[in-house]
Coordinates of C-alpha atoms in Angstrom, one line a residue:
M1110 CA -62.9 56.1 -100.9
E1111 CA -59.8 58.5 -100.0
E1112 CA -62.0 61.4 -99.1
D1113 CA -63.5 59.4 -96.5
R1114 CA -59.9 58.9 -94.7
E1115 CA -58.6 61.1 -91.9
E1116 CA -55.4 61.0 -90.3
G1117 CA -55.7 61.2 -86.9
G1118 CA -53.3 62.1 -83.7
G1119 CA -50.8 58.9 -82.4
E1120 CA -52.4 56.9 -79.9
N1121 CA -49.0 58.1 -77.5
R1122 CA -50.4 56.6 -74.2
F1123 CA -47.4 57.7 -71.8
V1124 CA -46.3 61.2 -72.6
A1125 CA -48.5 63.9 -71.6
P1126 CA -49.8 66.0 -74.5
N1127 CA -48.3 69.3 -73.3
S1128 CA -44.7 68.2 -71.7
R1129 CA -42.1 66.2 -73.3
L1130 CA -40.1 63.8 -71.3
P1131 CA -36.1 64.8 -71.2
C1132 CA -34.3 62.8 -73.5
A1133 CA -30.3 63.1 -74.8
R1134 CA -30.1 64.3 -78.2
G1135 CA -28.4 61.8 -81.0
G1136 CA -30.0 58.5 -82.0
P1137 CA -28.8 55.4 -83.6
I1138 CA -27.2 55.5 -87.1
F1139 CA -28.8 53.5 -89.3
L1140 CA -27.4 51.2 -92.0
L1141 CA -29.0 48.9 -93.9
D1142 CA -28.4 45.1 -93.3
L1143 CA -25.8 45.3 -90.3
V1144 CA -26.0 43.7 -87.7
G1145 CA -23.3 43.4 -84.7
P1146 CA -22.2 40.9 -82.8
L1147 CA -23.6 38.9 -79.9
S1148 CA -23.1 41.0 -77.0
S1149 CA -25.9 41.6 -73.8
G1150 CA -26.5 44.9 -71.8
A1151 CA -24.5 43.9 -69.2
D1152 CA -21.3 42.8 -71.9
F1153 CA -21.9 46.3 -73.2
K1154 CA -22.0 48.2 -69.4
A1155 CA -18.7 46.2 -68.6
S1156 CA -16.6 47.5 -71.6
V1157 CA -17.6 50.5 -71.5
L1158 CA -16.7 50.9 -68.0
R1159 CA -13.4 49.7 -68.0
E1160 CA -12.7 51.6 -71.3
L1161 CA -13.6 54.7 -69.1
D1162 CA -11.1 53.4 -66.4
C1163 CA -8.4 52.9 -69.1
L1164 CA -8.8 56.1 -70.1
Q1165 CA -8.7 57.7 -66.8
S1166 CA -5.2 56.0 -65.1
D1167 CA -3.7 57.1 -68.9
L1168 CA -4.7 60.6 -68.3
I1169 CA -3.3 60.3 -65.2
S1170 CA 0.0 58.7 -65.8
S1171 CA 0.5 61.3 -68.7
D1172 CA -0.2 64.2 -66.0
L1173 CA 2.5 63.0 -63.7
D1174 CA 5.4 61.6 -67.1
L1175 CA 4.8 65.2 -68.8
D1176 CA 4.9 68.8 -67.0
L1177 CA 3.4 71.0 -69.7
D1178 CA 1.6 73.9 -69.7
V1179 CA -1.3 74.3 -72.3
D1180 CA -3.3 77.2 -72.0
L1181 CA -6.6 75.7 -73.5
E1182 CA -8.4 78.5 -75.0
V1183 CA -12.2 78.0 -74.5
D1184 CA -13.2 81.6 -75.4
E1185 CA -14.2 80.7 -78.7
L1186 CA -16.5 77.7 -77.3
K1187 CA -18.8 79.8 -75.1
I1188 CA -22.0 81.4 -76.2
L1189 CA -21.9 84.8 -74.9
T1190 CA -25.1 87.3 -75.1
E1191 CA -24.3 90.8 -76.8
Q1192 CA -24.3 92.4 -73.3
E1193 CA -21.7 90.0 -72.2
L1194 CA -19.7 90.8 -75.5
F1195 CA -20.1 94.7 -75.1
E1196 CA -18.6 94.0 -71.3
R1197 CA -15.6 92.5 -72.5
A1198 CA -14.6 94.7 -74.8
L1199 CA -15.0 98.0 -72.5
Q1200 CA -13.3 95.9 -70.0
Q1201 CA -10.2 95.0 -71.8
N1202 CA -10.0 98.8 -73.1
L1203 CA -9.7 99.8 -69.7
E1204 CA -7.3 97.8 -68.4
E1205 CA -5.2 98.2 -71.6
D1206 CA -5.9 102.3 -70.6
D1207 CA -4.3 102.3 -67.4
I1208 CA -1.3 101.7 -68.8
R1209 CA -1.8 104.2 -71.4
P1210 CA -2.8 107.6 -69.4
A1211 CA 1.0 108.7 -68.8
A1212 CA 2.0 108.4 -72.2
A1213 CA -1.2 110.3 -73.3
D1214 CA -0.7 113.0 -70.6
T1215 CA 3.0 113.8 -71.4
L1216 CA 1.6 114.0 -75.2
Q1217 CA -0.8 116.8 -74.9
A1218 CA 1.6 118.8 -72.3
T1219 CA 3.8 118.6 -75.6
E1220 CA 0.9 120.0 -77.7
Q1221 CA -0.4 122.7 -75.4
A1222 CA 3.7 124.0 -75.0
D1223 CA 3.9 123.8 -79.1
V1224 CA 0.5 126.1 -79.6
P1225 CA 1.8 129.2 -77.3
T1226 CA 5.0 129.1 -79.0
R1227 CA 3.7 129.1 -82.7
C1228 CA 1.5 132.0 -81.8
E1229 CA 4.0 134.2 -80.0
Q1230 CA 6.3 134.1 -82.9
P1231 CA 4.5 136.2 -85.2
V1232 CA 3.9 139.0 -82.3
V1233 CA 8.0 138.9 -82.3
E1234 CA 8.3 139.4 -85.8
R1235 CA 6.1 141.7 -85.8
E1236 CA 7.5 144.5 -82.9
S1237 CA 11.0 144.0 -84.2
S1238 CA 9.3 145.4 -88.2
C1239 CA 7.7 148.0 -85.7
E1240 CA 10.9 148.9 -84.2
R1241 CA 12.3 149.0 -87.7
S1242 CA 9.8 151.3 -89.0
S1243 CA 10.4 153.5 -86.1
S1244 CA 13.7 154.2 -86.4
R1245 CA 13.1 155.2 -90.0
S1246 CA 9.8 157.6 -88.9
D1247 CA 10.1 161.3 -87.1
E1248 CA 9.3 162.2 -84.0
G1249 CA 5.8 164.0 -85.4
T1250 CA 4.9 160.6 -86.4
S1251 CA 5.6 159.1 -83.3
D1252 CA 2.1 159.0 -81.8
H1253 CA 0.4 157.5 -84.7
S1254 CA 3.1 154.8 -85.1
V1255 CA 2.3 153.9 -80.8
V1256 CA -1.4 153.4 -81.7
T1257 CA -0.8 151.3 -84.7
H1258 CA 1.3 149.4 -82.5
E1259 CA -1.2 148.6 -80.1
D1260 CA -3.8 147.9 -83.0
N1261 CA -1.6 145.3 -84.1
L1262 CA -0.5 144.1 -81.1
H1263 CA -4.5 143.6 -80.0
E1264 CA -5.3 142.2 -82.9
E1265 CA -2.5 139.1 -82.6
N1266 CA -3.4 138.6 -79.3
V1267 CA -7.0 138.1 -80.6
R1268 CA -5.2 135.7 -83.4
Q1269 CA -3.6 133.7 -80.5
K1270 CA -6.7 133.4 -78.8
K1271 CA -8.5 132.0 -82.0
R1272 CA -5.3 129.4 -82.1
K1273 CA -5.4 128.1 -78.7
K1274 CA -9.6 127.5 -79.4
K1275 CA -8.9 125.8 -82.7
G1276 CA -5.8 123.7 -81.1
R1277 CA -7.5 122.7 -78.1
H1278 CA -11.0 121.3 -80.8
F1279 CA -8.2 119.5 -82.6
D1280 CA -6.7 118.0 -79.0
R1281 CA -10.1 117.2 -78.1
E1282 CA -11.2 115.2 -81.5
T1283 CA -7.7 113.2 -81.6
R1284 CA -8.5 112.2 -78.3
T1285 CA -11.9 110.7 -79.2
T1286 CA -10.3 109.1 -81.5
Q1287 CA -7.7 107.2 -79.7
L1288 CA -10.8 106.5 -77.1
E1289 CA -13.1 105.2 -79.3
G1290 CA -10.8 103.2 -81.8
P1291 CA -9.4 100.6 -79.6
Y1292 CA -13.4 100.1 -78.3
L1293 CA -14.5 99.8 -81.8
E1294 CA -12.3 97.7 -82.9
K1295 CA -12.7 95.0 -80.3
V1296 CA -16.1 95.2 -80.3
K1297 CA -16.0 94.3 -83.9
Q1298 CA -14.4 91.4 -83.1
L1299 CA -16.6 90.2 -80.8
A1300 CA -19.6 90.8 -83.0
E1301 CA -17.7 88.8 -85.5
L1302 CA -17.4 85.8 -82.6
K1303 CA -20.7 86.1 -81.4
R1304 CA -21.8 86.4 -85.7
K1305 CA -20.2 82.8 -85.6
Q1306 CA -21.8 81.5 -82.7
D1307 CA -25.4 81.8 -83.8
E1308 CA -24.3 80.2 -87.3
E1309 CA -22.9 77.4 -85.4
K1310 CA -26.2 76.9 -83.5
L1311 CA -28.9 77.7 -86.0
A1312 CA -26.8 74.6 -88.2
A1313 CA -27.1 72.2 -85.0
R1314 CA -30.9 72.9 -84.5
L1315 CA -30.9 71.1 -87.7
H1316 CA -30.0 68.2 -86.3
S1317 CA -31.9 68.4 -83.3
F1318 CA -34.9 66.4 -82.1
C1319 CA -36.7 68.7 -80.5
G1320 CA -36.3 72.2 -82.4
T1321 CA -37.8 75.5 -81.6
S1322 CA -40.8 75.0 -84.1
T1323 CA -42.7 72.2 -82.7
C1324 CA -42.8 73.4 -79.5
T1325 CA -44.4 77.7 -80.8
N1326 CA -47.0 75.5 -82.3
S1327 CA -48.1 74.0 -79.2
E1328 CA -48.1 77.2 -77.8
R1329 CA -50.1 78.3 -80.4
M1330 CA -52.4 75.4 -80.3
R1331 CA -53.0 75.4 -76.6
S1332 CA -55.1 78.8 -76.9
L1333 CA -57.4 77.2 -79.1
K1334 CA -58.5 74.7 -76.5
F1335 CA -62.0 75.2 -74.8
S1336 CA -61.4 76.4 -71.0
T1337 CA -63.6 74.0 -70.0
T1338 CA -61.4 70.7 -71.3
P1339 CA -60.3 68.6 -68.5
A1340 CA -56.5 68.4 -67.5
K1341 CA -55.1 64.6 -69.3
V1342 CA -53.4 63.4 -66.3
K1343 CA -50.5 61.0 -67.2
A1344 CA -51.5 57.7 -65.1
T1345 CA -48.6 56.7 -62.6
R1346 CA -46.5 53.8 -62.8
P1347 CA -44.7 51.7 -59.9
G1348 CA -41.4 53.2 -59.5
Q1349 CA -42.2 56.6 -60.5
S1350 CA -40.5 58.3 -58.4
I1351 CA -37.2 56.6 -57.7
P1352 CA -34.5 57.8 -59.3
I1353 CA -32.2 55.1 -62.1
K1354 CA -29.0 53.9 -60.4
C1355 CA -26.2 55.0 -62.6
P1356 CA -24.5 53.3 -64.6
E1357 CA -27.6 52.6 -66.4
V1358 CA -28.1 50.8 -69.5
I1359 CA -30.7 52.6 -72.0
L1360 CA -31.5 50.1 -75.3
C1361 CA -33.8 51.2 -78.5
V1362 CA -36.3 49.0 -79.3
E1363 CA -38.3 49.6 -82.4
I1364 CA -41.9 47.8 -83.4
Y1365 CA -43.0 46.8 -86.7
H1366 CA -46.5 45.7 -87.8
P1367 CA -48.1 42.5 -88.6
Q1368 CA -48.5 42.9 -91.6
K1369 CA -47.2 46.0 -93.5
Y1370 CA -43.6 45.0 -94.1
G1371 CA -41.1 47.4 -92.8
T1372 CA -44.0 49.7 -91.1
K1373 CA -42.7 50.8 -88.2
T1374 CA -45.8 51.2 -84.9
Q1375 CA -43.7 52.2 -82.1
E1376 CA -39.9 53.2 -80.5
F1377 CA -39.3 52.8 -77.2
L1378 CA -36.5 53.3 -75.1
V1379 CA -36.1 51.1 -72.1
L1380 CA -33.6 50.1 -69.0
G1381 CA -31.5 47.6 -69.4
S1382 CA -32.7 46.6 -65.8
Q1383 CA -36.6 46.6 -66.7
M1384 CA -38.5 43.0 -67.1
L1385 CA -39.4 41.8 -70.8
T1386 CA -42.9 42.0 -69.2
D1387 CA -42.3 46.2 -69.1
L1388 CA -41.7 46.3 -72.7
R1389 CA -45.0 43.5 -74.0
D1390 CA -47.2 45.7 -71.6
N1391 CA -46.7 48.7 -73.6
I1392 CA -46.9 47.2 -76.8
Y1393 CA -49.9 48.6 -78.8
C1394 CA -51.8 46.2 -81.4
L1395 CA -55.2 46.8 -82.6
T1396 CA -55.3 43.1 -82.8
D1397 CA -55.7 43.0 -78.8
K1398 CA -58.7 45.4 -79.2
V1399 CA -60.4 43.4 -81.3
M1400 CA -59.6 40.6 -79.5
K1401 CA -60.9 42.1 -76.2
A1402 CA -63.7 43.3 -77.8
V1403 CA -65.4 39.7 -78.9
G1404 CA -64.5 38.6 -75.6
K1405 CA -61.1 36.1 -76.7
S1406 CA -58.4 37.9 -75.6
D1407 CA -55.4 35.8 -74.6
P1408 CA -53.0 37.1 -72.4
S1409 CA -50.0 34.8 -74.0
A1410 CA -47.4 35.7 -75.8
Y1411 CA -43.7 35.6 -76.1
F1412 CA -40.4 36.6 -77.9
L1413 CA -38.0 34.9 -80.0
I1414 CA -34.3 36.2 -79.4
E1415 CA -31.6 34.3 -81.0
D1416 CA -32.1 31.0 -79.6
T1417 CA -34.6 31.8 -77.0
F1418 CA -38.1 32.0 -76.2
Y1419 CA -39.6 34.1 -73.8
N1420 CA -42.9 33.2 -72.8
D1421 CA -45.4 35.6 -70.5
L1422 CA -46.6 33.1 -68.3
R1423 CA -48.1 35.7 -65.8
Q1424 CA -51.5 34.9 -65.9
H1425 CA -53.0 31.4 -64.8
S1426 CA -55.0 30.5 -68.5
S1427 CA -51.4 31.2 -70.5
I1428 CA -50.6 28.9 -73.3
D1429 CA -46.7 28.2 -73.6
Y1430 CA -47.2 29.5 -77.3
S1431 CA -43.3 27.5 -77.5
R1432 CA -44.1 24.4 -76.5
S1433 CA -45.5 23.2 -79.4
I1434 CA -42.9 24.5 -81.5
I1435 CA -40.1 22.9 -79.8
D1436 CA -41.9 20.2 -80.0
W1437 CA -42.1 19.7 -83.6
L1438 CA -38.2 20.6 -83.6
E1439 CA -37.9 17.2 -81.7
N1440 CA -39.6 15.4 -83.2
S1441 CA -39.2 16.7 -87.0
Q1442 CA -35.4 16.9 -86.9
G1443 CA -35.3 16.3 -91.1
E1444 CA -37.9 18.4 -92.2
A1445 CA -37.4 21.4 -89.5
S1446 CA -33.3 21.0 -90.8
A1447 CA -34.4 21.1 -94.4
K1448 CA -36.5 24.0 -93.8
W1449 CA -33.5 25.9 -91.8
D1450 CA -30.8 25.2 -94.9
A1451 CA -33.6 26.5 -97.4
I1452 CA -33.7 29.7 -95.1
L1453 CA -29.8 30.0 -95.2
S1454 CA -29.0 29.6 -99.0
G1455 CA -31.8 32.5 -99.7
A1456 CA -31.3 36.1 -99.7
L1457 CA -29.4 36.0 -96.1
R1458 CA -26.6 33.5 -97.6
K1459 CA -26.3 35.8 -100.7
K1460 CA -25.4 38.5 -98.0
Q1461 CA -23.1 36.7 -96.2
K1462 CA -20.9 35.5 -98.6
E1463 CA -20.6 38.7 -99.8
L1464 CA -19.6 40.6 -96.4
L1465 CA -17.6 38.0 -95.1
G1466 CA -16.7 35.4 -97.6
D1467 CA -17.2 31.6 -97.9
L1468 CA -18.5 30.1 -94.4
E1469 CA -20.1 27.0 -93.3
A1470 CA -23.9 27.2 -93.4
S1471 CA -24.7 26.8 -89.4
S1472 CA -26.8 23.9 -88.1
L1473 CA -29.9 24.2 -86.8
P1474 CA -30.3 25.9 -83.4
K1475 CA -30.5 23.8 -80.1
F1476 CA -33.7 26.5 -78.8
K1477 CA -34.7 26.5 -75.3
T1478 CA -37.2 28.7 -73.1
A1479 CA -36.7 31.6 -70.4
H1480 CA -40.3 33.1 -68.2
M1481 CA -40.8 36.7 -69.7
Q1482 CA -41.3 37.9 -66.0
K1483 CA -38.3 37.1 -64.8
T1484 CA -35.8 38.0 -67.6
C1485 CA -34.6 41.7 -67.9
F1486 CA -33.1 43.4 -70.7
S1487 CA -29.2 43.1 -69.2
N1488 CA -29.1 39.6 -69.5
V1489 CA -30.5 39.0 -73.0
R1490 CA -27.9 38.1 -75.5
F1491 CA -28.7 40.1 -79.6
R1492 CA -27.5 41.9 -82.1
L1493 CA -27.8 45.5 -82.9
G1494 CA -29.8 45.5 -86.2
N1495 CA -31.1 41.9 -86.8
G1496 CA -34.9 41.2 -86.5
Y1497 CA -36.6 39.1 -83.6
L1498 CA -39.7 38.0 -83.3
Y1499 CA -42.9 39.0 -81.1
C1500 CA -46.2 37.0 -81.3
H1501 CA -49.3 37.6 -79.4
Q1502 CA -52.8 36.7 -79.3
G1503 CA -51.9 32.9 -81.1
N1504 CA -50.3 34.1 -84.6
C1505 CA -50.5 37.7 -84.5
R1506 CA -46.6 38.5 -85.3
H1507 CA -44.7 41.5 -84.7
L1508 CA -40.6 42.4 -85.9
I1509 CA -38.7 43.7 -83.4
V1510 CA -35.3 45.2 -83.6
I1511 CA -32.9 46.3 -80.8
R1512 CA -31.3 49.3 -82.6
D1513 CA -29.5 50.9 -80.3
M1514 CA -27.3 50.8 -77.1
R1515 CA -26.1 53.4 -74.6
L1516 CA -25.3 54.5 -70.8
L1517 CA -27.7 57.1 -69.3
D1518 CA -26.9 60.5 -70.4
P1519 CA -27.9 63.0 -67.8
D1520 CA -30.1 65.0 -70.0
D1521 CA -32.1 61.8 -69.7
A1522 CA -35.0 61.3 -67.8
Q1523 CA -33.8 59.9 -64.7
M1524 CA -36.9 57.8 -63.1
Q1525 CA -37.5 54.7 -63.5
G1526 CA -41.1 55.4 -63.7
D1527 CA -40.7 57.3 -67.2
Y1528 CA -39.7 53.8 -69.1
P1529 CA -40.1 52.5 -70.8
M1530 CA -40.5 55.6 -72.7
L1531 CA -42.6 56.1 -75.6
M1532 CA -40.2 57.7 -78.4
Y1533 CA -42.3 57.3 -81.9
Q1534 CA -46.1 56.5 -82.4
L1535 CA -47.4 55.9 -86.0
R1536 CA -50.4 57.9 -87.1
T1537 CA -53.2 55.8 -86.8
K1538 CA -55.9 56.4 -89.5
Y1539 CA -60.2 57.1 -88.8
R1540 CA -62.7 56.7 -91.2
K1541 CA -65.8 59.2 -91.4
C1542 CA -69.2 58.0 -91.6
S1543 CA -70.1 57.5 -95.4
V1544 CA -73.5 59.4 -94.7
C1545 CA -72.7 62.1 -92.7
R1546 CA -69.1 62.8 -93.3
I1547 CA -69.0 64.4 -90.0
Y1548 CA -68.5 62.0 -87.0
H1549 CA -66.1 58.9 -86.9
A1550 CA -67.6 55.6 -87.9
N1551 CA -68.2 52.8 -85.3
K1552 CA -69.7 50.2 -87.3
M1553 CA -69.0 48.3 -90.8
T1554 CA -71.4 46.9 -93.2
V1555 CA -70.4 44.1 -95.9
D1556 CA -72.9 43.4 -99.0
D1557 CA -74.9 45.8 -97.7
K1558 CA -77.9 46.5 -100.2
W1559 CA -79.1 50.2 -99.7
A1560 CA -75.5 51.2 -99.0
S1561 CA -73.8 53.4 -101.7
V1562 CA -69.9 51.8 -101.9
N1563 CA -69.0 48.1 -100.3
P1564 CA -68.1 48.0 -97.1
C1565 CA -69.6 50.8 -95.9
Y1566 CA -68.7 52.9 -92.8
F1567 CA -71.3 54.8 -90.6
C1568 CA -71.4 56.6 -87.3
L1569 CA -73.5 55.2 -84.9
N1570 CA -76.3 57.7 -85.5
C1571 CA -76.4 57.1 -88.9
Y1572 CA -76.3 53.5 -88.4
Y1573 CA -79.3 52.7 -86.0
L1574 CA -81.1 55.6 -88.4
L1575 CA -80.9 53.6 -91.7
H1576 CA -81.2 50.1 -89.9
Y1577 CA -83.3 49.6 -87.3
N1578 CA -87.0 50.7 -87.0
E1579 CA -88.1 52.9 -83.8
D1580 CA -88.8 49.8 -82.0
N1581 CA -85.4 48.7 -82.2
T1582 CA -86.5 45.7 -84.6
L1583 CA -83.5 45.4 -87.8
L1584 CA -85.0 46.4 -91.3
Y1585 CA -83.3 44.0 -93.4
P1586 CA -80.7 41.3 -92.8
H1587 CA -77.1 42.3 -93.6
Q1588 CA -73.7 42.0 -91.9
A1589 CA -72.2 44.6 -89.8
F1590 CA -68.6 44.8 -87.6
D1591 CA -67.3 47.1 -85.3
Y1592 CA -65.2 49.4 -86.8
I1593 CA -61.7 51.2 -84.7
H1594 CA -59.5 52.6 -87.5
E1595 CA -57.3 51.1 -90.1

């Protein structure tokens, strides 16, 4: 049976397949069993703006009272490229060289003056020795001494030239070392700074939500598609091109599976100015498809948040689901209070004792109703991390959690039509046909006497081929149901 399972991509109806709407990095901090105080989007925005005003006034007053000359070094925070590092090192050394030329010229002149002095000293000593030797010799050998003296002078001149060349070569190497030393030192320092910045960027990329690997994979997969595949266009929404007025509150809302406890199916970002119906219309549930397929779809629904039922009564055929619950609470107060006390005396009561100590059990709340289509998220009072109820199609109940609340960031999408923004979609599982094992199954049979397994899954071709004659008459009775996905 496990061989027939195939994981399909999540049904993301709102984000284009080849693009992703911008969103600020980061996310809510999840702590188990942590529930925030009772608040609302309007209260949160007012408190944040008040704190910002206080901080701004404190900064202004501190600037007026204190006159501090503080140089903030922000070079280490700036991301530099290799070309910028080289240009900065070159510029710094050129500025230093403007101060050095006078000292360098003086040093070079001193070295050049010392070389001829060292070279002339042997010549003088040689001439003095020649004079002493000439005074001791006789007149017959004077011509030979003159020739010898001229040869010696010629050799000394050659030696002087060689020594001058060696002096120029030594000066060239010294000058090169003096010029290259500071450059190399600066380049090494800036290269070390660049290496540290690369390490910090790599470490920060591990915590980002949109890594480079995902974008690379999408680019690779894009080349495998056929050129004849039609382009998918995202459906337009009301307010698609209307910018959001700042400051605006963004809430992170999680939707959980109605039967699998703790399994999150969807996660949305919604604006505080949006109505509850905007979220309700974007929640995907298989029950809606099944009820619509059999022609029994019910447009009624409600959110139960704290002590308020927010009913969806936009259609004339909608039913107020909360009416029967409130009537039961009013007519059966004793039974309702006993069940309420039983709920509070269970695991929830134990956790409250561990966290907050002994507290008196709260009485049964007084429930009230409101219209979902007339209520925006900023006016809803809730607790961050607390579980609430979404009910639709009669008795299909989902747990919903408002996980995070923050202000709109410049990195977020700035158009109203981009919200509610789908941030997470559970991957749906599809079964293949048990006969051909090629196509997705569309039919499921129960107690089928010719089927190899029970229940058995068929694609449309295999199902009609094995269960109907050529004249579309049924071969044998059996139970068949439409199959969508797991």
